[in-house]
CSV table of C-alpha atoms and ligand atoms in Angstrom, one decimal:
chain,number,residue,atom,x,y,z
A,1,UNK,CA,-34.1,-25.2,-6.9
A,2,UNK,CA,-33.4,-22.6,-3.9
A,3,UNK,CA,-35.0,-19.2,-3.9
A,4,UNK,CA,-33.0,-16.4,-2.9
A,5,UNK,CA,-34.8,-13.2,-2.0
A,6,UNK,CA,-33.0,-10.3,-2.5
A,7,UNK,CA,-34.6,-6.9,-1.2
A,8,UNK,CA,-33.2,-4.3,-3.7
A,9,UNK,CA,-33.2,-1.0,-2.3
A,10,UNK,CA,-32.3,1.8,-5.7
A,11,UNK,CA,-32.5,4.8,-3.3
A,12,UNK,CA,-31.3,7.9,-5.1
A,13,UNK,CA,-29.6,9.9,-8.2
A,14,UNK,CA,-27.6,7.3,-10.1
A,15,UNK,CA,-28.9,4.6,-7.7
A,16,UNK,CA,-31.9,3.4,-10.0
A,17,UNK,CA,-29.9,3.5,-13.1
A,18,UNK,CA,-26.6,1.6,-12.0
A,19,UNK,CA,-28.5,-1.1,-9.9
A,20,UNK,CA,-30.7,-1.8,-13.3
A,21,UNK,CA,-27.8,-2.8,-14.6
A,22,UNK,CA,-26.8,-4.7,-11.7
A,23,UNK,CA,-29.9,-6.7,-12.0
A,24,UNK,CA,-29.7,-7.2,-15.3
A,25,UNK,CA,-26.1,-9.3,-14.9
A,26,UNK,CA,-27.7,-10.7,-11.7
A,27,UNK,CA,-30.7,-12.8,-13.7
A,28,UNK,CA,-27.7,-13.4,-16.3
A,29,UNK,CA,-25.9,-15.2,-13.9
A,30,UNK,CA,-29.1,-16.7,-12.3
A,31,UNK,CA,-29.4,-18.3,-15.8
A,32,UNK,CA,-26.3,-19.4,-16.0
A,33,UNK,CA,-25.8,-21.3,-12.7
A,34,UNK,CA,-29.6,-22.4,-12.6
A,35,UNK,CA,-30.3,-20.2,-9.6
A,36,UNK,CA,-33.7,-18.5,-9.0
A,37,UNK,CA,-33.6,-15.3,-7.5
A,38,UNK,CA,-36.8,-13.4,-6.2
A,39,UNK,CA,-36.0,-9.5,-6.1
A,40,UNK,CA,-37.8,-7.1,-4.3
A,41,UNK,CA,-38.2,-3.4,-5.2
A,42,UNK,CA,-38.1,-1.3,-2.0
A,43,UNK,CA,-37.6,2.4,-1.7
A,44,UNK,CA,-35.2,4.1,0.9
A,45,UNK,CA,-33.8,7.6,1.0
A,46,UNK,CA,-35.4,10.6,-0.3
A,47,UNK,CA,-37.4,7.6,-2.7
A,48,UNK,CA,-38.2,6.7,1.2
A,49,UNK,CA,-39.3,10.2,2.1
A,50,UNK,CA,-41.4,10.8,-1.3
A,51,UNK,CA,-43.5,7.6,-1.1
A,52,UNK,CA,-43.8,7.2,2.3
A,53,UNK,CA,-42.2,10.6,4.7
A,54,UNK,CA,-39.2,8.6,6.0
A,55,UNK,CA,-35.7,7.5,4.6
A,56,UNK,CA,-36.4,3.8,5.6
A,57,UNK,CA,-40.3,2.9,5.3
A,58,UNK,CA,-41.9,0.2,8.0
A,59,UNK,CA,-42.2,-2.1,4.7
A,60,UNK,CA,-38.5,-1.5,3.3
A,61,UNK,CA,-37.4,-2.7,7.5
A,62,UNK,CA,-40.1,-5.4,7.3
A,63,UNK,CA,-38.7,-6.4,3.8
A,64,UNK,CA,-35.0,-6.1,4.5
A,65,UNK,CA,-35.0,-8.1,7.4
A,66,UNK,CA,-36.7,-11.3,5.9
A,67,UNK,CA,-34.3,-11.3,2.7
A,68,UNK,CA,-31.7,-13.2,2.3
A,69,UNK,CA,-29.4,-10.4,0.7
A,70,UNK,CA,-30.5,-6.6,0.5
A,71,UNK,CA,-28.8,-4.8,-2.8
A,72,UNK,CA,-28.8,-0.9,-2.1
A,73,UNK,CA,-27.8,1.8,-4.8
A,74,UNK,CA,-27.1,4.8,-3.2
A,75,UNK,CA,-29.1,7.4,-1.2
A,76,UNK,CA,-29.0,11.1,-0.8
A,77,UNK,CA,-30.7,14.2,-2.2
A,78,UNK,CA,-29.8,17.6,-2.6
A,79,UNK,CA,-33.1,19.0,-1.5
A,80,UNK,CA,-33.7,17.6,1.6
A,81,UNK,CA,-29.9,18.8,2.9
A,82,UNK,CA,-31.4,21.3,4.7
A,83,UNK,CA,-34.6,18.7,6.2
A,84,UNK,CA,-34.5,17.6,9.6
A,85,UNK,CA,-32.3,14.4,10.5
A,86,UNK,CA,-35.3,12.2,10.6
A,87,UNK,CA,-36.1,13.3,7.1
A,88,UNK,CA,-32.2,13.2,5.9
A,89,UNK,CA,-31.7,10.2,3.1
A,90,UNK,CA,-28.5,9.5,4.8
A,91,UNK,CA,-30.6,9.1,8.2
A,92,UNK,CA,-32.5,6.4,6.1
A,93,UNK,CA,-29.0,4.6,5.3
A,94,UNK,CA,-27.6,4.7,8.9
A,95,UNK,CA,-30.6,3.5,10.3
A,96,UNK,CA,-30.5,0.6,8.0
A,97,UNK,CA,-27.2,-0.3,8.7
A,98,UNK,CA,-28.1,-0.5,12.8
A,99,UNK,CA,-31.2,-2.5,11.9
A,100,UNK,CA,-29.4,-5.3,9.9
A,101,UNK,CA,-27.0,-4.9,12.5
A,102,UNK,CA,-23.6,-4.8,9.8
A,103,UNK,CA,-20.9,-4.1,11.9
A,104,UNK,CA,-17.9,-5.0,9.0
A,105,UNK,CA,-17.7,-2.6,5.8
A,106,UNK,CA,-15.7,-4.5,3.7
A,107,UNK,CA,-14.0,-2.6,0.9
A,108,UNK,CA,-11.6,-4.2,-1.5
A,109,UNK,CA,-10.1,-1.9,-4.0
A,110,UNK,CA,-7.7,-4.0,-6.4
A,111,UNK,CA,-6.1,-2.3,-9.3
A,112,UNK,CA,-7.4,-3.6,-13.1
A,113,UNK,CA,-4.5,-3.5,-15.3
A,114,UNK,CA,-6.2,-2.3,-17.8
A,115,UNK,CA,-7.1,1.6,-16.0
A,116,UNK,CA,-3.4,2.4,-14.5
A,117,UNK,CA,-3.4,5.4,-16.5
A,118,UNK,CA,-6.9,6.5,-14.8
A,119,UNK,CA,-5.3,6.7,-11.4
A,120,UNK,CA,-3.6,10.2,-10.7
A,121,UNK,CA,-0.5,8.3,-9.1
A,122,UNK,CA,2.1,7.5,-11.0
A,123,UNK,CA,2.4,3.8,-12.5
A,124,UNK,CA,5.8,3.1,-9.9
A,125,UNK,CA,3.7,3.5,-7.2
A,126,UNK,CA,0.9,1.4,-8.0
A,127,UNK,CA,2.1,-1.8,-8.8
A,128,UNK,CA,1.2,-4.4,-6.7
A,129,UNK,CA,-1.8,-2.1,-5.1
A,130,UNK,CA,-4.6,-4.5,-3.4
A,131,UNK,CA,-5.9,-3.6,-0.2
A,132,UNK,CA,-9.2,-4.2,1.7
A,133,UNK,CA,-10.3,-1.4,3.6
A,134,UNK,CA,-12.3,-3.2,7.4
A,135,UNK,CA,-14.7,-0.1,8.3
A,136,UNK,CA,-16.6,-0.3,11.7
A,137,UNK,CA,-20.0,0.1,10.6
A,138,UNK,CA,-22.4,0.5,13.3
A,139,UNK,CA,-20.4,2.1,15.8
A,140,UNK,CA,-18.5,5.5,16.8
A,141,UNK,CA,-19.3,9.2,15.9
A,142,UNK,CA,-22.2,8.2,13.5
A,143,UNK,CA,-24.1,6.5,16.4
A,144,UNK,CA,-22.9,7.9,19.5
A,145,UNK,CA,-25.0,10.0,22.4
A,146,UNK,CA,-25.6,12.6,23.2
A,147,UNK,CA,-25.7,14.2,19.8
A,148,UNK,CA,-27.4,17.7,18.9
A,149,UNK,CA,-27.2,21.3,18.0
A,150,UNK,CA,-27.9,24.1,21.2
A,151,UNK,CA,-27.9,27.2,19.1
A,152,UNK,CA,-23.7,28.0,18.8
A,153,UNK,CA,-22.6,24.6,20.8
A,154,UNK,CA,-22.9,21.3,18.6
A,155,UNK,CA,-22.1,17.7,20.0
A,156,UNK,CA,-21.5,14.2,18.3
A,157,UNK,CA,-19.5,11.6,20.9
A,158,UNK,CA,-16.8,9.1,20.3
A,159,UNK,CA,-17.7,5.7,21.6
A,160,UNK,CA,-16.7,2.5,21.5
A,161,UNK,CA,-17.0,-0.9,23.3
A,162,UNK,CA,-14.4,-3.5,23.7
A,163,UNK,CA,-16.8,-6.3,22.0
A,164,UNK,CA,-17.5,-3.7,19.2
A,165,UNK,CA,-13.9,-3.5,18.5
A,166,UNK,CA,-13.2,-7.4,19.3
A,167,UNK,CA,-16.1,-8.4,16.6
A,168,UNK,CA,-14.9,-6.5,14.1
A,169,UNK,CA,-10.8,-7.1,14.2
A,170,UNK,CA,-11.6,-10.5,14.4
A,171,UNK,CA,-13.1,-9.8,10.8
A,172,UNK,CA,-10.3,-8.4,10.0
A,173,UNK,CA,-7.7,-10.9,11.0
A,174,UNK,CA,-9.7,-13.8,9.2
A,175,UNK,CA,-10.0,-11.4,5.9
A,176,UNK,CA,-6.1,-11.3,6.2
A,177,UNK,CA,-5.5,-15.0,6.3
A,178,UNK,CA,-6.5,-15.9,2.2
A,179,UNK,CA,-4.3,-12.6,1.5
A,180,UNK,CA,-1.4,-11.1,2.4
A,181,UNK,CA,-1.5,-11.9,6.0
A,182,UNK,CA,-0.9,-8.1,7.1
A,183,UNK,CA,-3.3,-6.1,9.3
A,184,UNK,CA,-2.9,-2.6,9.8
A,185,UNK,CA,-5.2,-1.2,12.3
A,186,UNK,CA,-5.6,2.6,12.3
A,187,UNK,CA,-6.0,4.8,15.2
A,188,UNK,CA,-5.8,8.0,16.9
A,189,UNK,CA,-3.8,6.8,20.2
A,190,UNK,CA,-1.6,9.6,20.5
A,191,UNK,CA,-5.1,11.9,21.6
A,192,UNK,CA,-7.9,9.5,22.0
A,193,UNK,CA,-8.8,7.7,24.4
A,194,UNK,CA,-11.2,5.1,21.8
A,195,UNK,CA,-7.9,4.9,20.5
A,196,UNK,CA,-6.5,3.3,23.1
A,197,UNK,CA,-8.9,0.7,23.8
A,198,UNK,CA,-8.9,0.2,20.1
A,199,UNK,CA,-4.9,-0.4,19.9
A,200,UNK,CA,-5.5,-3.2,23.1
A,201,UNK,CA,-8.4,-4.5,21.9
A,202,UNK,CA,-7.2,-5.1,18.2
A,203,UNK,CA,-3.6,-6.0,19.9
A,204,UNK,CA,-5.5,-9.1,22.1
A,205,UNK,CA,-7.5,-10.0,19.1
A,206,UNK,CA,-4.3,-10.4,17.2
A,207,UNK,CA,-3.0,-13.6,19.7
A,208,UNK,CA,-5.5,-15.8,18.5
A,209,UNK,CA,-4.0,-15.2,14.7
A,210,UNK,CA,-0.6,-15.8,15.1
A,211,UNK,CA,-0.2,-16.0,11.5
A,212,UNK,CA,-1.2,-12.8,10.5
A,213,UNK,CA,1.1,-9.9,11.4
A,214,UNK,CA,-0.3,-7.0,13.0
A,215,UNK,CA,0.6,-3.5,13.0
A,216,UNK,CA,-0.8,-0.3,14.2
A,217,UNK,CA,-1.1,3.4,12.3
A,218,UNK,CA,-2.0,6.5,13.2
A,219,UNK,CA,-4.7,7.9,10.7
A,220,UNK,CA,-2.8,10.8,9.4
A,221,UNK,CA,0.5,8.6,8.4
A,222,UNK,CA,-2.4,6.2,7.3
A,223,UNK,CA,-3.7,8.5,5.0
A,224,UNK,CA,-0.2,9.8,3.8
A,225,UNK,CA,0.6,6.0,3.0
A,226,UNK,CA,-2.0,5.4,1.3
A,227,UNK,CA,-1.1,8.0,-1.7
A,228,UNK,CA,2.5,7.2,-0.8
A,229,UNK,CA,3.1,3.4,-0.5
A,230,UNK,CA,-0.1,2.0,-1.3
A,231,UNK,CA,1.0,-1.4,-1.9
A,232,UNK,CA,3.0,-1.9,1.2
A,233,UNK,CA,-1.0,-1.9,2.8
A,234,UNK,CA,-3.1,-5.0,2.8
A,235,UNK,CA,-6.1,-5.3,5.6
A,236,UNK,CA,-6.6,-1.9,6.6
A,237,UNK,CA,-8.7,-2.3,9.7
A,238,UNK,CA,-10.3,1.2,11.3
A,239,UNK,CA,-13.7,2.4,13.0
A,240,UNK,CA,-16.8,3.8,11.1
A,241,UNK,CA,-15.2,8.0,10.6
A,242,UNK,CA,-11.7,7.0,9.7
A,243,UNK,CA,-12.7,4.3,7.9
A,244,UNK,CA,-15.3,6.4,5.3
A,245,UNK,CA,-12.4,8.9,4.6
A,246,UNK,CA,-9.8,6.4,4.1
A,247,UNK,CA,-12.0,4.4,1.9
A,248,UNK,CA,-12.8,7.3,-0.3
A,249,UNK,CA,-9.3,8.1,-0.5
A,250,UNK,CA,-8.3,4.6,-1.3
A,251,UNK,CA,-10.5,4.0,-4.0
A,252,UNK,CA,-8.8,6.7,-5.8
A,253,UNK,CA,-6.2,4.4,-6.4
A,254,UNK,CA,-8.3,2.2,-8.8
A,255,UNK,CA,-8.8,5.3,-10.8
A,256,UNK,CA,-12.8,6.0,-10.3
A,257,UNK,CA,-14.6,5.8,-7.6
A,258,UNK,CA,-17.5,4.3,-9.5
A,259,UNK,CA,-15.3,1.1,-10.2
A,260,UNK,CA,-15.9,0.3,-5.9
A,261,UNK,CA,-18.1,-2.2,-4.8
A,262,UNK,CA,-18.9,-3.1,-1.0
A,263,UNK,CA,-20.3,-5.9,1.3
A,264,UNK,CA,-21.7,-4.8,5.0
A,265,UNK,CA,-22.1,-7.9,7.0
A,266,UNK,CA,-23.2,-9.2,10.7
A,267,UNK,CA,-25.1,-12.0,11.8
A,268,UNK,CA,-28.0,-11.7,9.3
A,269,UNK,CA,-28.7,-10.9,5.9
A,270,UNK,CA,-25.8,-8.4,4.4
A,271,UNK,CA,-26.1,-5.2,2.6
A,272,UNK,CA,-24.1,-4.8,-0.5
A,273,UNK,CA,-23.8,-1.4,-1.9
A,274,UNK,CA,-21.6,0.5,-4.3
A,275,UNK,CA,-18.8,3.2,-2.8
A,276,UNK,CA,-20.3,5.9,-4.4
A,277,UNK,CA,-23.0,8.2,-3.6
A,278,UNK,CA,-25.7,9.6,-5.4
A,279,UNK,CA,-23.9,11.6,-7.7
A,280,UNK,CA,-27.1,14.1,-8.2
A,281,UNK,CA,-25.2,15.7,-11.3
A,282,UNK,CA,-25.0,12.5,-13.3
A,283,UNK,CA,-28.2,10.9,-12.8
A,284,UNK,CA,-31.0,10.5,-15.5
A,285,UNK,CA,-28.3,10.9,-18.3
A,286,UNK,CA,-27.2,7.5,-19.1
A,287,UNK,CA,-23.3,8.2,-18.2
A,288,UNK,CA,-23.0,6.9,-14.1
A,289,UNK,CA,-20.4,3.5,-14.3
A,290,UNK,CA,-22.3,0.6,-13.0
A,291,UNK,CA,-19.2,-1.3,-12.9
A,292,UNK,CA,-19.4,-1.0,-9.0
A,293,UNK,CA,-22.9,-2.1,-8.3
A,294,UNK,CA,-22.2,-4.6,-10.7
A,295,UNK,CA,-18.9,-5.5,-8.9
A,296,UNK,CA,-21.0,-5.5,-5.9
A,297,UNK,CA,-23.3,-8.3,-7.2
A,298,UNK,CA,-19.8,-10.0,-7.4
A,299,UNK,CA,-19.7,-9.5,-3.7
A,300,UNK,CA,-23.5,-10.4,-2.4
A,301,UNK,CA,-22.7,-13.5,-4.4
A,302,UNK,CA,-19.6,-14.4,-2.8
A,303,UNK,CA,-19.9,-13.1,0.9
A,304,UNK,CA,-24.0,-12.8,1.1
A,305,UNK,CA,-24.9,-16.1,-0.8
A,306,UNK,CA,-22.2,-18.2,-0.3
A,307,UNK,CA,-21.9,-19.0,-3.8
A,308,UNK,CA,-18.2,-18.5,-5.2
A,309,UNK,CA,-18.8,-20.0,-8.6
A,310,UNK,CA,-21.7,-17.4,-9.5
A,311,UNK,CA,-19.4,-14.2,-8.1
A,312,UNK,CA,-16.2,-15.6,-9.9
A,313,UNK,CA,-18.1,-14.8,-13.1
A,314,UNK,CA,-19.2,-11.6,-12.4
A,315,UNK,CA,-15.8,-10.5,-11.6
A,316,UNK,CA,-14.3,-12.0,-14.3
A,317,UNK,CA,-17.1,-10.4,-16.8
A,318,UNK,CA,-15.9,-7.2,-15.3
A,319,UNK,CA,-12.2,-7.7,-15.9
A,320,UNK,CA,-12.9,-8.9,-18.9
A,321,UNK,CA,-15.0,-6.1,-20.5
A,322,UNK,CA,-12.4,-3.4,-19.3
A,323,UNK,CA,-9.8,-5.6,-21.1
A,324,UNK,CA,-11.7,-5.3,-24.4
A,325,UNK,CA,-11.7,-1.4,-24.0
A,326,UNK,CA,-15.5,-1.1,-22.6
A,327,UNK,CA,-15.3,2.7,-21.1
A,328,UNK,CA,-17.6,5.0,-19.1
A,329,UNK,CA,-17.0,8.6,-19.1
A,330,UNK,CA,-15.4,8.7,-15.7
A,331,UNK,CA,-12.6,6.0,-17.1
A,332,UNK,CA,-12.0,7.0,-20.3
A,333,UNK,CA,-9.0,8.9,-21.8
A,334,UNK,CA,-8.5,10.9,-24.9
A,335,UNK,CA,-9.3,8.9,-28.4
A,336,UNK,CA,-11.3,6.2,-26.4
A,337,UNK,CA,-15.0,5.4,-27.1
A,338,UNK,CA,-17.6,6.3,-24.2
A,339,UNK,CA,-20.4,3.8,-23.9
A,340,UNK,CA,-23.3,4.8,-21.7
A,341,UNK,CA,-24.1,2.8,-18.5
A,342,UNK,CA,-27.1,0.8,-20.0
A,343,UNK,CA,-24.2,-0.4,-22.6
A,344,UNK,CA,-21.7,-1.5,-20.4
A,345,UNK,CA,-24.7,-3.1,-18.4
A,346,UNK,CA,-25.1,-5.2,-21.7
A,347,UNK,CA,-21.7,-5.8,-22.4
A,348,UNK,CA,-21.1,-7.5,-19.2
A,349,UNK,CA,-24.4,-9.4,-19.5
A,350,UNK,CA,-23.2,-10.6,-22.4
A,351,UNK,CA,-19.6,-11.7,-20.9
A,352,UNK,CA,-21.4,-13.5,-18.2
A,353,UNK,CA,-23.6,-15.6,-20.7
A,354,UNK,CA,-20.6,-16.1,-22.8
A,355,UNK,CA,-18.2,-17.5,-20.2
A,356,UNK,CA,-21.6,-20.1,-20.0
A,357,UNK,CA,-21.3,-20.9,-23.2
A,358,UNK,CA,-17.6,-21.4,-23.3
A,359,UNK,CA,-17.7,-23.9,-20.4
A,360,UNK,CA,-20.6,-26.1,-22.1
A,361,UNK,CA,-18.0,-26.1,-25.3
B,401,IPM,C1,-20.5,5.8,2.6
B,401,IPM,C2,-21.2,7.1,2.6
B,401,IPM,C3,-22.1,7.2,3.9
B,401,IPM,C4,-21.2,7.1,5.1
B,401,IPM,C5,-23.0,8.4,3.9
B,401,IPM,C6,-23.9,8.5,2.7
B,401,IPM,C7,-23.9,8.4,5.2
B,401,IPM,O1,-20.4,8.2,2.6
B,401,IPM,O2,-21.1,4.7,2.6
B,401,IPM,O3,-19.3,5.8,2.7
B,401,IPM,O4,-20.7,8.1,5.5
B,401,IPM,O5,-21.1,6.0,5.6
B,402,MN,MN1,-18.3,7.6,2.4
């Protein structure tokens, strides 16, 4: 039987509690496919900075880079906002990113039938809603030099290569071709310059998928269409800023952002981590959704291991316990019971073992 190491990074606030759960469905589902995996606990963020002074410890990198798969929470601290950028828990996150190297964010957000009435739009507007949001990762504003502060004068810089933009519309395009064969590639080419070589670079890329149709949006009709026409949007292809607003934004749609899973990938092991943050307020009381670091299991399965099988059932354990009413806090409404996070941890556990027993039957 193959050994999968999976580093499994909990980081910060609600990050220990929802990827508990996620671990929990992941042994399920190592039951019930006969898979072994070996899992790692490593810290990272302000976990990084208390056990060791930095967001991403020389044995988290040394770990990391020998997995096979790393699972990350989420990272960041309200006390260290004021710390140095070396000491930020966010610095920790970034750092990983460049060190894995994973360039394409992908993050699907796909409407369960089940929440409609969590979103704030209105039900007209959201049928037929399921998009992927293609997020340049390791690139642009978050990366660029030179960066700093000079008392009243502060400078981040724009960058971008045209092999940084080929590698990651070419990620796009091929997400596009199982889907709706759409790519919209969002830009700023009416000011920037990026922009520019973005809209050539993405329009060249496009010639070698002739099947997929191409077209490109500014960021602030991209924005406007995603709250407006939502389901006229399929690949949504952008660099590392745009894309972190837009995703937030997007993920709306599917009524929580705690629902979100995502896969960061490149040429070695991917990190898969939850949409949300954090969420200092909510952690330590039992009431964070770990439906999205459980969804992102679904996703380190399917993109990081190579195993569609295992992720179908996660997904489908998800669907299914929303189905059968299973509500957190953040996706309940009025009347409707509120489980806890370690609950709806258990119920999909359950689900997944279930759907193991159903197929032995
Ligand atoms: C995200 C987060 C991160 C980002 C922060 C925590 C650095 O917002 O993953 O979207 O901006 O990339
Ligand atoms: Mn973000």
């Amino acid at each position: 039987m193959k050994t999968y190491r999976i580093a499994v990074l909990s980081g910060d606030g609600i990050g220990p509690e929802v990827i508990a759960q996620a671990v929990r469905v992941l042994e399920a589902v190592g039951e019930r496919f006969a898979i072994r995996f070996a899992l790692d606990a490593l810290p990272v963020g302000a976990a990084g900075v208390r056990a060791a002074n930095n967001p991403l410890p020389p044995e988290t990198r040394v770990a990391v880079t020998r997995s096979d798969a790393v699972l990350l929470g989420a990272v960041g601290d309200p006390s260290l906002d004021t710390a140095p950028r070396e000491l930020k828990p966010e610095t920790g996150l970034l750092a990983l990113r460049k060190l894995l190297n994973v360039y394409a964010n992908l993050r699907p957000v796909a409407l369960h039938p089940a929440l409609a009435a969590c979103s704030p739009l209105k039900p007209n507007r959201l049928r037929g809603v399921d998009l992927l949001v293609v997020r340049e990762l390791t690139g642009g504003l978050y990366y660029g030099e030179p960066r700093g502060r000079n008392g009243t004068r502060a400078v981040n810089t724009l960058t971008y290569t045209t092999a940084e933009i080929e590698r990651i519309a070419r990620v796009a395009f091929e997400a596009a071709r199982p889907r709706r064969r759409l790519v919209t590639s969002v830009d700023k080419a009416n000011v920037l310059e990026v922009s520019q070589l973005w809209r050539e670079t993405v329009t060249a890329v496009a010639r070698a998928f002739p099947d997929v149709r191409l077209e490109h949006s500014y960021v602030d009709t991209a924005a406007m269409r995603l709250v407006s026409d939502p389901a006229s949007l399929d690949v949504v292809l952008t660099e590392n800023m745009f894309g972190d607003i837009l995703s937030d934004e997007a993920a709306v749609l599917a009524g929580s952002l705690g629902l979100l899973p995502s896969a960061s990938l490149g040429d070695g092991p991917g990190l898969f981590e939850p949409v949300h943050g954090s969420a200092p307020p909510l952690a330590g009381r039992d009431v964070a959704n770990p439906l999205g670091a459980i969804a992102t299991v679904g996703l380190l399965l399917r993109h990081g291991l190579h195993l569609p099988e295992a992720a179908d059932a996660v997904d489908q354990a998800v669907a299914a316990a929303l189905e059968a009413g299973a509500r957190t806090e953040d996706i309940a409404h009025a009347g409707e019971q509120i489980i806890g996070t370690k609950e709806m941890g258990a119920r999909i556990v359950e689900l997944v073992l279930a759907e193991a027993l159903e197929g032995l039957s």
